[in-house]
């Protein structure tokens, strides 16, 4: 920065008349004006640089999850700041956390949530989120209160009644989405397990919010003044908060999808709409004290399908990368600040029994809760959750920054034991993130948990998934049972008929089909790889084979002409492939008809950058054309390994309706 | 009293898994059967037309067909039966029973093969033990018939692409003289390796009320 150079700054003592202007200054120290943003930028920079440093050592990052390293870094930095400035300057402010740091992470999770998997497991997720969190809060709070009553909490400062402990129980028992994501991302358990734990961490927000508020107000009222109506209100508010939050999310998803339908002319700001509306959803829910996490989650989940259909490819990429960047940076900052905030001992008060008790109870009650719920759930689930899954689920219930922010928000006047709670929360969060984060990978390996295998769905798999849904829906219809597939089918029909028409751009709506998407992507991929492999193979001359009989009048002359005219090496249009023909064989005659038709007719619809012959296909030979279409493609993949070959004569029987594939398309090697 | 002869397939002798169709479920299915057959002893293909929701299903033809396919009915002969009785109905339903937690490897494998065999028979309409290109095309066309904007041509291309993919999975690199005739059952098994069908292919019988929306 521009430190005041001697000539520009006037020391007050030297100036006889302070009011007189000192003359124009060349440079000024403007720290105060830029302090806020400067600090923010500086911290983000430090955190990001630290990330680079961490990843320099692969060995470390494969053992220690990033979140651990960041927390420890924060601890270190906080210590330095403490030592230098003699007081803890920087903290994780709850406001900043809830308004700026949390929304990007939740949006990112919601938007990229595999919705099919999510809704398939929604029963389990809801059970764990609602019942599980309730169970955890009540049991932990009560157990701690029991400890207190038993006089085990040595420190007399821990002045807390049942309500205070229940309040503490409610904020410490919620599984944290940030922490779960940070740790599970590196562990790669199978999708079902991941989605259950992660879905739970997102959806339990409603429960946490309600419990926190209810118990907070109970604590303020004082235990003597609580009436039955307050309990009833508490229960009612749960439904209101959760359903209301979801409704807000759905509303904004609808708006977002609708808006993106009309953004054709303003492509540049398309990504902005996605972020803006999701953020407004968050704020709107916060404004009415509904569950904002639920709002953003459902907004992301529901809008994705329509938004992705409507916006341009570049916008899609932009949205994806921006979301990931924002979420990743938020996560980094959160963990670092958790570390830094821990250093401020003025906010702490240590009580061993409370800390140890809390740690023990949250682990114990989570395990018990998971086991009990799984027992019940397994009777209804398609895929039962076995013991190993239960272990991972219990162990993966990490607490994180949300608990910390909530505890800081407590009012010390009302909750006298706040400092003890703060210290306990810090220890719990550190323990779960560091110890559990470190050990979960070896645990998963040791237990041989089924890992995820990420592979892009093949065309066949997509087809069969499709077929499956229909088959099962049909069987359910036949049996007369309105089961899962029935409702799913009904929803798909509704969506196709009304929602998609309303929310998707016309051009996108027409071709909306998963099978189609996979097919299209495969086509593009093949075309690209073909070009990579040397599209010049297609230049006309090489395709002539020595033993080939003379070509008679066919359109392939026009093809070869075209080829010579275009002159370009790479020609992606696969029917430009000139092939052998032998007059004897019907299939050879058919071969050239491939040239007439389009190999990948569907391509016509897209703005592909390759040309097409505009030769009208002969309807008669369509059958054979198709046969060779595939041959062509297959040959493309193997052309390097095939040898010069004449098309062997096959019997005409082969060309019957059954349409079997032919061998031998000669290729120059 | 319900006079039902539980087909052998559903008793523990034939199945390597204990019966998972309880007597309640059998009763429920029987009620449904009676509804569909209009109190006759057998069901014919036409009876399936009375199920309203089934109409919208793009592959209803194949499903109904599968109920009458003699191969699925575990009869030695080939071809289609004209009518099926309750025992046959239960036999078909047994393909959709859920997985049991205490099944061992071998049972699971048999379980899986059975289900896949059912699917295979559905696709292989001419009963020759192979899914040829034309048959595959039929399947895809039917599947995509629900989408009015996809033409038959596109469906065909997709089927062709899928067939090609299947060939490359099952046979790998093919020499220039090789012909890929069709998907045999072994190839079919290979294609489905990645998908755990045992858990996906089942219909839950959670509620026992017969939903009377047939007529």
mmCIF file of C-alpha atoms in Angstrom, chain A residues 130-434:
data_model
loop_
_atom_site.group_PDB
_atom_site.id
_atom_site.type_symbol
_atom_site.label_atom_id
_atom_site.label_comp_id
_atom_site.label_asym_id
_atom_site.label_seq_id
_atom_site.Cartn_x
_atom_site.Cartn_y
_atom_site.Cartn_z
ATOM 1 C CA UNK A 130 -37.030 -35.953 11.282
ATOM 2 C CA UNK A 131 -37.326 -38.863 13.652
ATOM 3 C CA UNK A 132 -33.602 -39.255 13.991
ATOM 4 C CA UNK A 133 -32.914 -35.648 14.810
ATOM 5 C CA UNK A 134 -35.771 -35.491 17.269
ATOM 6 C CA UNK A 135 -34.520 -38.623 18.956
ATOM 7 C CA UNK A 136 -30.976 -37.327 19.085
ATOM 8 C CA UNK A 137 -31.914 -33.950 20.534
ATOM 9 C CA UNK A 138 -34.194 -35.226 23.200
ATOM 10 C CA UNK A 139 -32.010 -38.032 24.356
ATOM 11 C CA UNK A 140 -28.819 -36.000 24.355
ATOM 12 C CA UNK A 141 -30.424 -33.087 26.131
ATOM 13 C CA UNK A 142 -32.057 -35.251 28.718
ATOM 14 C CA UNK A 143 -28.959 -37.302 29.307
ATOM 15 C CA UNK A 144 -26.875 -34.217 29.821
ATOM 16 C CA UNK A 145 -29.439 -32.843 32.184
ATOM 17 C CA UNK A 146 -29.281 -36.129 34.016
ATOM 18 C CA UNK A 147 -25.559 -35.745 34.321
ATOM 19 C CA UNK A 148 -26.016 -32.266 35.645
ATOM 20 C CA UNK A 149 -28.560 -33.337 38.171
ATOM 21 C CA UNK A 150 -26.292 -36.087 39.287
ATOM 22 C CA UNK A 151 -23.862 -33.391 40.196
ATOM 23 C CA UNK A 152 -21.207 -34.611 37.874
ATOM 24 C CA UNK A 153 -20.713 -31.242 36.316
ATOM 25 C CA UNK A 154 -18.172 -30.009 38.713
ATOM 26 C CA UNK A 155 -18.050 -26.419 37.656
ATOM 27 C CA UNK A 156 -20.688 -24.398 39.460
ATOM 28 C CA UNK A 157 -20.894 -22.053 36.523
ATOM 29 C CA UNK A 158 -22.903 -24.524 34.565
ATOM 30 C CA UNK A 159 -26.247 -23.114 35.434
ATOM 31 C CA UNK A 160 -28.659 -24.817 33.217
ATOM 32 C CA UNK A 161 -32.030 -26.343 33.532
ATOM 33 C CA UNK A 162 -33.714 -28.995 31.475
ATOM 34 C CA UNK A 163 -34.711 -26.480 28.841
ATOM 35 C CA UNK A 164 -31.193 -25.235 28.412
ATOM 36 C CA UNK A 165 -29.926 -28.721 27.957
ATOM 37 C CA UNK A 166 -32.651 -29.524 25.519
ATOM 38 C CA UNK A 167 -31.751 -26.394 23.607
ATOM 39 C CA UNK A 168 -28.157 -27.434 23.553
ATOM 40 C CA UNK A 169 -29.148 -30.937 22.573
ATOM 41 C CA UNK A 170 -31.109 -29.641 19.633
ATOM 42 C CA UNK A 171 -28.287 -27.650 18.166
ATOM 43 C CA UNK A 172 -25.594 -30.232 18.716
ATOM 44 C CA UNK A 173 -27.456 -33.193 17.354
ATOM 45 C CA UNK A 174 -28.060 -32.041 13.821
ATOM 46 C CA UNK A 175 -25.878 -33.617 11.196
ATOM 47 C CA UNK A 176 -24.151 -30.919 9.246
ATOM 48 C CA UNK A 177 -24.339 -30.849 5.453
ATOM 49 C CA UNK A 178 -21.065 -29.002 5.004
ATOM 50 C CA UNK A 179 -19.066 -31.434 7.060
ATOM 51 C CA UNK A 180 -20.748 -34.507 5.596
ATOM 52 C CA UNK A 181 -20.135 -33.307 2.095
ATOM 53 C CA UNK A 182 -16.532 -32.426 2.799
ATOM 54 C CA UNK A 183 -15.739 -35.803 4.237
ATOM 55 C CA UNK A 184 -17.887 -38.125 2.180
ATOM 56 C CA UNK A 185 -16.748 -36.558 -1.032
ATOM 57 C CA UNK A 186 -13.377 -38.045 -0.501
ATOM 58 C CA UNK A 187 -14.568 -41.397 0.680
ATOM 59 C CA UNK A 188 -16.752 -42.494 -2.245
ATOM 60 C CA UNK A 189 -19.185 -44.794 -0.591
ATOM 61 C CA UNK A 190 -21.985 -46.166 -2.708
ATOM 62 C CA UNK A 191 -24.639 -43.755 -3.807
ATOM 63 C CA UNK A 192 -27.458 -45.035 -1.677
ATOM 64 C CA UNK A 193 -25.504 -44.629 1.510
ATOM 65 C CA UNK A 194 -24.253 -41.248 0.507
ATOM 66 C CA UNK A 195 -27.624 -39.941 -0.485
ATOM 67 C CA UNK A 196 -29.188 -41.090 2.759
ATOM 68 C CA UNK A 197 -26.630 -39.437 4.986
ATOM 69 C CA UNK A 198 -26.391 -36.368 2.874
ATOM 70 C CA UNK A 199 -30.119 -36.021 2.343
ATOM 71 C CA UNK A 200 -30.576 -36.369 6.050
ATOM 72 C CA UNK A 201 -28.116 -33.586 6.711
ATOM 73 C CA UNK A 202 -29.994 -31.276 4.398
ATOM 74 C CA UNK A 203 -33.496 -32.075 5.451
ATOM 75 C CA UNK A 204 -32.906 -32.032 9.169
ATOM 76 C CA UNK A 205 -32.547 -28.293 8.959
ATOM 77 C CA UNK A 206 -36.267 -27.860 9.412
ATOM 78 C CA UNK A 207 -36.223 -29.875 12.592
ATOM 79 C CA UNK A 208 -33.180 -28.093 13.913
ATOM 80 C CA UNK A 209 -34.598 -24.663 13.185
ATOM 81 C CA UNK A 210 -37.867 -25.459 14.882
ATOM 82 C CA UNK A 211 -36.363 -27.100 17.908
ATOM 83 C CA UNK A 212 -33.857 -24.339 18.312
ATOM 84 C CA UNK A 213 -36.451 -21.616 18.150
ATOM 85 C CA UNK A 214 -38.927 -23.422 20.336
ATOM 86 C CA UNK A 215 -36.451 -24.226 23.030
ATOM 87 C CA UNK A 216 -34.964 -20.772 22.825
ATOM 88 C CA UNK A 217 -38.331 -19.239 23.488
ATOM 89 C CA UNK A 218 -38.961 -21.733 26.248
ATOM 90 C CA UNK A 219 -35.721 -20.774 27.883
ATOM 91 C CA UNK A 220 -36.652 -17.139 27.642
ATOM 92 C CA UNK A 221 -40.044 -17.712 29.095
ATOM 93 C CA UNK A 222 -38.617 -19.706 31.895
ATOM 94 C CA UNK A 223 -39.760 -23.210 32.604
ATOM 95 C CA UNK A 224 -42.509 -22.133 34.896
ATOM 96 C CA UNK A 225 -44.418 -20.252 32.288
ATOM 97 C CA UNK A 226 -44.644 -22.820 29.586
ATOM 98 C CA UNK A 227 -48.129 -23.845 28.805
ATOM 99 C CA UNK A 228 -49.538 -26.691 26.836
ATOM 100 C CA UNK A 229 -50.385 -24.409 23.974
ATOM 101 C CA UNK A 230 -46.721 -23.635 23.613
ATOM 102 C CA UNK A 231 -45.985 -27.287 23.055
ATOM 103 C CA UNK A 232 -48.739 -27.509 20.529
ATOM 104 C CA UNK A 233 -47.453 -24.425 18.809
ATOM 105 C CA UNK A 234 -44.057 -26.016 18.701
ATOM 106 C CA UNK A 235 -45.334 -29.066 16.895
ATOM 107 C CA UNK A 236 -47.414 -26.983 14.526
ATOM 108 C CA UNK A 237 -44.486 -24.764 13.740
ATOM 109 C CA UNK A 238 -42.486 -27.771 12.662
ATOM 110 C CA UNK A 239 -44.951 -28.561 9.934
ATOM 111 C CA UNK A 240 -45.227 -24.947 8.994
ATOM 112 C CA UNK A 241 -41.511 -24.395 8.799
ATOM 113 C CA UNK A 242 -40.717 -27.501 6.824
ATOM 114 C CA UNK A 243 -43.633 -27.456 4.433
ATOM 115 C CA UNK A 244 -43.453 -23.720 4.083
ATOM 116 C CA UNK A 245 -39.772 -23.828 3.290
ATOM 117 C CA UNK A 246 -40.356 -26.513 0.693
ATOM 118 C CA UNK A 247 -43.201 -24.528 -0.815
ATOM 119 C CA UNK A 248 -41.042 -21.444 -1.117
ATOM 120 C CA UNK A 249 -38.375 -23.515 -2.806
ATOM 121 C CA UNK A 250 -40.847 -24.985 -5.257
ATOM 122 C CA UNK A 251 -42.305 -21.609 -6.038
ATOM 123 C CA UNK A 252 -38.950 -20.177 -6.893
ATOM 124 C CA UNK A 253 -38.012 -23.251 -8.887
ATOM 125 C CA UNK A 254 -41.127 -22.734 -10.943
ATOM 126 C CA UNK A 255 -40.341 -19.055 -11.449
ATOM 127 C CA UNK A 256 -36.789 -19.799 -12.396
ATOM 128 C CA UNK A 257 -37.785 -22.423 -14.912
ATOM 129 C CA UNK A 258 -40.358 -20.094 -16.387
ATOM 130 C CA UNK A 259 -37.950 -17.209 -16.649
ATOM 131 C CA UNK A 260 -35.260 -19.262 -18.324
ATOM 132 C CA UNK A 261 -37.750 -20.166 -20.962
ATOM 133 C CA UNK A 262 -37.591 -16.629 -22.246
ATOM 134 C CA UNK A 263 -33.939 -15.845 -21.938
ATOM 135 C CA UNK A 264 -33.032 -16.742 -25.460
ATOM 136 C CA UNK A 265 -31.948 -13.247 -26.359
ATOM 137 C CA UNK A 266 -30.037 -12.548 -23.206
ATOM 138 C CA UNK A 267 -27.864 -15.592 -22.998
ATOM 139 C CA UNK A 268 -25.101 -13.845 -21.195
ATOM 140 C CA UNK A 269 -27.057 -13.262 -18.025
ATOM 141 C CA UNK A 270 -28.766 -16.624 -17.944
ATOM 142 C CA UNK A 271 -26.499 -17.968 -15.203
ATOM 143 C CA UNK A 272 -27.252 -14.916 -13.161
ATOM 144 C CA UNK A 273 -30.907 -15.836 -12.977
ATOM 145 C CA UNK A 274 -30.130 -19.194 -11.544
ATOM 146 C CA UNK A 275 -28.072 -17.806 -8.729
ATOM 147 C CA UNK A 276 -30.243 -14.823 -8.078
ATOM 148 C CA UNK A 277 -33.491 -16.673 -7.806
ATOM 149 C CA UNK A 278 -32.038 -19.384 -5.659
ATOM 150 C CA UNK A 279 -30.572 -16.785 -3.345
ATOM 151 C CA UNK A 280 -33.836 -14.875 -3.222
ATOM 152 C CA UNK A 281 -35.545 -18.131 -2.303
ATOM 153 C CA UNK A 282 -33.128 -18.497 0.576
ATOM 154 C CA UNK A 283 -33.681 -14.960 1.760
ATOM 155 C CA UNK A 284 -37.424 -15.126 1.353
ATOM 156 C CA UNK A 285 -37.575 -18.214 3.514
ATOM 157 C CA UNK A 286 -35.299 -16.637 6.101
ATOM 158 C CA UNK A 287 -37.442 -13.531 6.077
ATOM 159 C CA UNK A 288 -40.522 -15.448 7.117
ATOM 160 C CA UNK A 289 -38.512 -17.648 9.464
ATOM 161 C CA UNK A 290 -39.125 -20.763 7.414
ATOM 162 C CA UNK A 291 -36.468 -23.312 6.693
ATOM 163 C CA UNK A 292 -34.191 -21.637 4.197
ATOM 164 C CA UNK A 293 -32.041 -24.700 3.611
ATOM 165 C CA UNK A 294 -35.061 -26.687 2.553
ATOM 166 C CA UNK A 295 -36.121 -23.857 0.281
ATOM 167 C CA UNK A 296 -32.840 -23.722 -1.576
ATOM 168 C CA UNK A 297 -32.481 -27.491 -1.706
ATOM 169 C CA UNK A 298 -35.823 -28.039 -3.304
ATOM 170 C CA UNK A 299 -35.403 -25.065 -5.550
ATOM 171 C CA UNK A 300 -32.219 -26.614 -6.873
ATOM 172 C CA UNK A 301 -33.593 -30.111 -7.211
ATOM 173 C CA UNK A 302 -36.767 -29.115 -8.978
ATOM 174 C CA UNK A 303 -35.558 -26.423 -11.294
ATOM 175 C CA UNK A 304 -32.639 -28.320 -12.700
ATOM 176 C CA UNK A 305 -34.418 -30.341 -15.297
ATOM 177 C CA UNK A 306 -36.161 -27.419 -16.893
ATOM 178 C CA UNK A 307 -33.374 -24.928 -16.555
ATOM 179 C CA UNK A 308 -30.874 -27.260 -18.144
ATOM 180 C CA UNK A 309 -33.200 -27.781 -21.037
ATOM 181 C CA UNK A 310 -33.717 -24.110 -21.565
ATOM 182 C CA UNK A 311 -30.359 -22.458 -21.204
ATOM 183 C CA UNK A 312 -27.551 -22.641 -23.682
ATOM 184 C CA UNK A 313 -24.677 -25.063 -23.407
ATOM 185 C CA UNK A 314 -22.269 -22.342 -22.414
ATOM 186 C CA UNK A 315 -24.586 -21.124 -19.718
ATOM 187 C CA UNK A 316 -24.868 -24.617 -18.402
ATOM 188 C CA UNK A 317 -21.134 -24.861 -18.112
ATOM 189 C CA UNK A 318 -20.956 -21.473 -16.495
ATOM 190 C CA UNK A 319 -23.591 -22.333 -13.947
ATOM 191 C CA UNK A 320 -21.906 -25.582 -13.125
ATOM 192 C CA UNK A 321 -18.488 -24.135 -12.639
ATOM 193 C CA UNK A 322 -19.586 -21.054 -10.809
ATOM 194 C CA UNK A 323 -21.625 -23.083 -8.411
ATOM 195 C CA UNK A 324 -18.772 -25.406 -7.732
ATOM 196 C CA UNK A 325 -16.348 -22.558 -7.246
ATOM 197 C CA UNK A 326 -18.622 -20.689 -4.890
ATOM 198 C CA UNK A 327 -19.454 -23.760 -2.900
ATOM 199 C CA UNK A 328 -15.870 -24.825 -2.662
ATOM 200 C CA UNK A 329 -14.680 -21.407 -1.549
ATOM 201 C CA UNK A 330 -17.434 -21.133 1.022
ATOM 202 C CA UNK A 331 -16.504 -24.476 2.422
ATOM 203 C CA UNK A 332 -12.875 -23.522 2.631
ATOM 204 C CA UNK A 333 -13.631 -20.289 4.406
ATOM 205 C CA UNK A 334 -16.014 -21.937 6.808
ATOM 206 C CA UNK A 335 -13.523 -24.500 7.957
ATOM 207 C CA UNK A 336 -10.741 -22.027 8.247
ATOM 208 C CA UNK A 337 -12.820 -19.686 10.310
ATOM 209 C CA UNK A 338 -13.937 -22.499 12.509
ATOM 210 C CA UNK A 339 -10.336 -23.002 13.338
ATOM 211 C CA UNK A 340 -9.710 -19.339 13.903
ATOM 212 C CA UNK A 341 -12.755 -18.863 16.096
ATOM 213 C CA UNK A 342 -11.729 -21.654 18.350
ATOM 214 C CA UNK A 343 -8.800 -19.702 19.570
ATOM 215 C CA UNK A 344 -10.785 -17.020 21.286
ATOM 216 C CA UNK A 345 -10.779 -18.345 24.808
ATOM 217 C CA UNK A 346 -12.643 -15.396 26.188
ATOM 218 C CA UNK A 347 -15.779 -16.993 24.832
ATOM 219 C CA UNK A 348 -15.080 -20.319 26.417
ATOM 220 C CA UNK A 349 -15.595 -22.010 29.675
ATOM 221 C CA UNK A 350 -14.439 -25.504 30.117
ATOM 222 C CA UNK A 351 -16.270 -28.212 31.946
ATOM 223 C CA UNK A 352 -14.838 -31.666 31.514
ATOM 224 C CA UNK A 353 -17.939 -33.602 32.373
ATOM 225 C CA UNK A 354 -20.048 -31.628 29.969
ATOM 226 C CA UNK A 355 -17.606 -32.025 27.126
ATOM 227 C CA UNK A 356 -16.948 -35.696 27.606
ATOM 228 C CA UNK A 357 -20.562 -36.396 28.293
ATOM 229 C CA UNK A 358 -21.659 -34.664 25.143
ATOM 230 C CA UNK A 359 -19.169 -36.493 23.009
ATOM 231 C CA UNK A 360 -20.146 -39.807 24.424
ATOM 232 C CA UNK A 361 -23.853 -39.227 24.230
ATOM 233 C CA UNK A 362 -23.965 -37.954 20.683
ATOM 234 C CA UNK A 363 -22.080 -40.978 19.462
ATOM 235 C CA UNK A 364 -24.092 -43.393 21.495
ATOM 236 C CA UNK A 365 -27.504 -42.006 20.759
ATOM 237 C CA UNK A 366 -26.820 -41.632 17.095
ATOM 238 C CA UNK A 367 -25.807 -45.243 16.826
ATOM 239 C CA UNK A 368 -28.831 -46.398 18.769
ATOM 240 C CA UNK A 369 -31.121 -44.163 16.747
ATOM 241 C CA UNK A 370 -29.771 -45.379 13.450
ATOM 242 C CA UNK A 371 -30.129 -49.016 14.415
ATOM 243 C CA UNK A 372 -33.675 -48.602 15.607
ATOM 244 C CA UNK A 373 -34.800 -46.663 12.605
ATOM 245 C CA UNK A 374 -33.130 -48.988 10.164
ATOM 246 C CA UNK A 375 -34.930 -51.927 11.711
ATOM 247 C CA UNK A 376 -38.220 -50.277 10.985
ATOM 248 C CA UNK A 377 -37.225 -48.979 7.598
ATOM 249 C CA UNK A 378 -35.949 -52.251 6.294
ATOM 250 C CA UNK A 379 -39.404 -53.658 6.331
ATOM 251 C CA UNK A 380 -40.465 -51.138 3.764
ATOM 252 C CA UNK A 381 -37.429 -50.684 1.678
ATOM 253 C CA UNK A 382 -36.655 -52.260 -1.656
ATOM 254 C CA UNK A 383 -33.007 -52.540 -0.766
ATOM 255 C CA UNK A 384 -32.448 -53.267 2.873
ATOM 256 C CA UNK A 385 -29.727 -51.433 4.707
ATOM 257 C CA UNK A 386 -27.326 -53.879 6.191
ATOM 258 C CA UNK A 387 -25.130 -53.660 9.239
ATOM 259 C CA UNK A 388 -22.212 -52.129 7.508
ATOM 260 C CA UNK A 389 -24.369 -49.366 6.098
ATOM 261 C CA UNK A 390 -25.641 -48.673 9.564
ATOM 262 C CA UNK A 391 -22.155 -48.391 10.957
ATOM 263 C CA UNK A 392 -21.144 -45.936 8.287
ATOM 264 C CA UNK A 393 -24.315 -43.953 8.825
ATOM 265 C CA UNK A 394 -23.775 -43.675 12.554
ATOM 266 C CA UNK A 395 -20.185 -42.810 12.173
ATOM 267 C CA UNK A 396 -20.838 -40.369 9.367
ATOM 268 C CA UNK A 397 -23.082 -38.135 11.383
ATOM 269 C CA UNK A 398 -20.728 -35.218 11.517
ATOM 270 C CA UNK A 399 -21.372 -31.952 13.217
ATOM 271 C CA UNK A 400 -20.065 -28.757 11.790
ATOM 272 C CA UNK A 401 -20.347 -25.071 11.362
ATOM 273 C CA UNK A 402 -24.125 -24.894 11.632
ATOM 274 C CA UNK A 403 -23.965 -26.061 15.233
ATOM 275 C CA UNK A 404 -21.227 -23.600 15.928
ATOM 276 C CA UNK A 405 -23.092 -20.682 14.426
ATOM 277 C CA UNK A 406 -26.212 -21.582 16.345
ATOM 278 C CA UNK A 407 -24.413 -21.760 19.635
ATOM 279 C CA UNK A 408 -22.778 -18.389 19.098
ATOM 280 C CA UNK A 409 -26.200 -16.957 18.447
ATOM 281 C CA UNK A 410 -27.395 -17.877 21.896
ATOM 282 C CA UNK A 411 -28.143 -15.005 24.179
ATOM 283 C CA UNK A 412 -25.875 -15.105 27.173
ATOM 284 C CA UNK A 413 -28.323 -13.242 29.312
ATOM 285 C CA UNK A 414 -30.910 -15.902 28.857
ATOM 286 C CA UNK A 415 -28.723 -18.936 28.557
ATOM 287 C CA UNK A 416 -26.293 -18.607 31.375
ATOM 288 C CA UNK A 417 -24.221 -21.569 30.501
ATOM 289 C CA UNK A 418 -23.513 -20.289 27.018
ATOM 290 C CA UNK A 419 -19.757 -20.248 27.381
ATOM 291 C CA UNK A 420 -19.707 -23.861 28.428
ATOM 292 C CA UNK A 421 -21.866 -24.732 25.507
ATOM 293 C CA UNK A 422 -19.583 -22.864 23.149
ATOM 294 C CA UNK A 423 -16.547 -24.710 24.358
ATOM 295 C CA UNK A 424 -18.326 -28.037 24.119
ATOM 296 C CA UNK A 425 -19.562 -27.292 20.637
ATOM 297 C CA UNK A 426 -16.101 -26.381 19.471
ATOM 298 C CA UNK A 427 -14.686 -29.578 20.859
ATOM 299 C CA UNK A 428 -17.476 -31.646 19.332
ATOM 300 C CA UNK A 429 -17.089 -30.049 15.933
ATOM 301 C CA UNK A 430 -13.346 -30.470 15.978
ATOM 302 C CA UNK A 431 -13.657 -34.027 17.109
ATOM 303 C CA UNK A 432 -16.124 -35.018 14.452
ATOM 304 C CA UNK A 433 -14.388 -33.251 11.635
ATOM 305 C CA UNK A 434 -10.855 -34.211 12.549
#
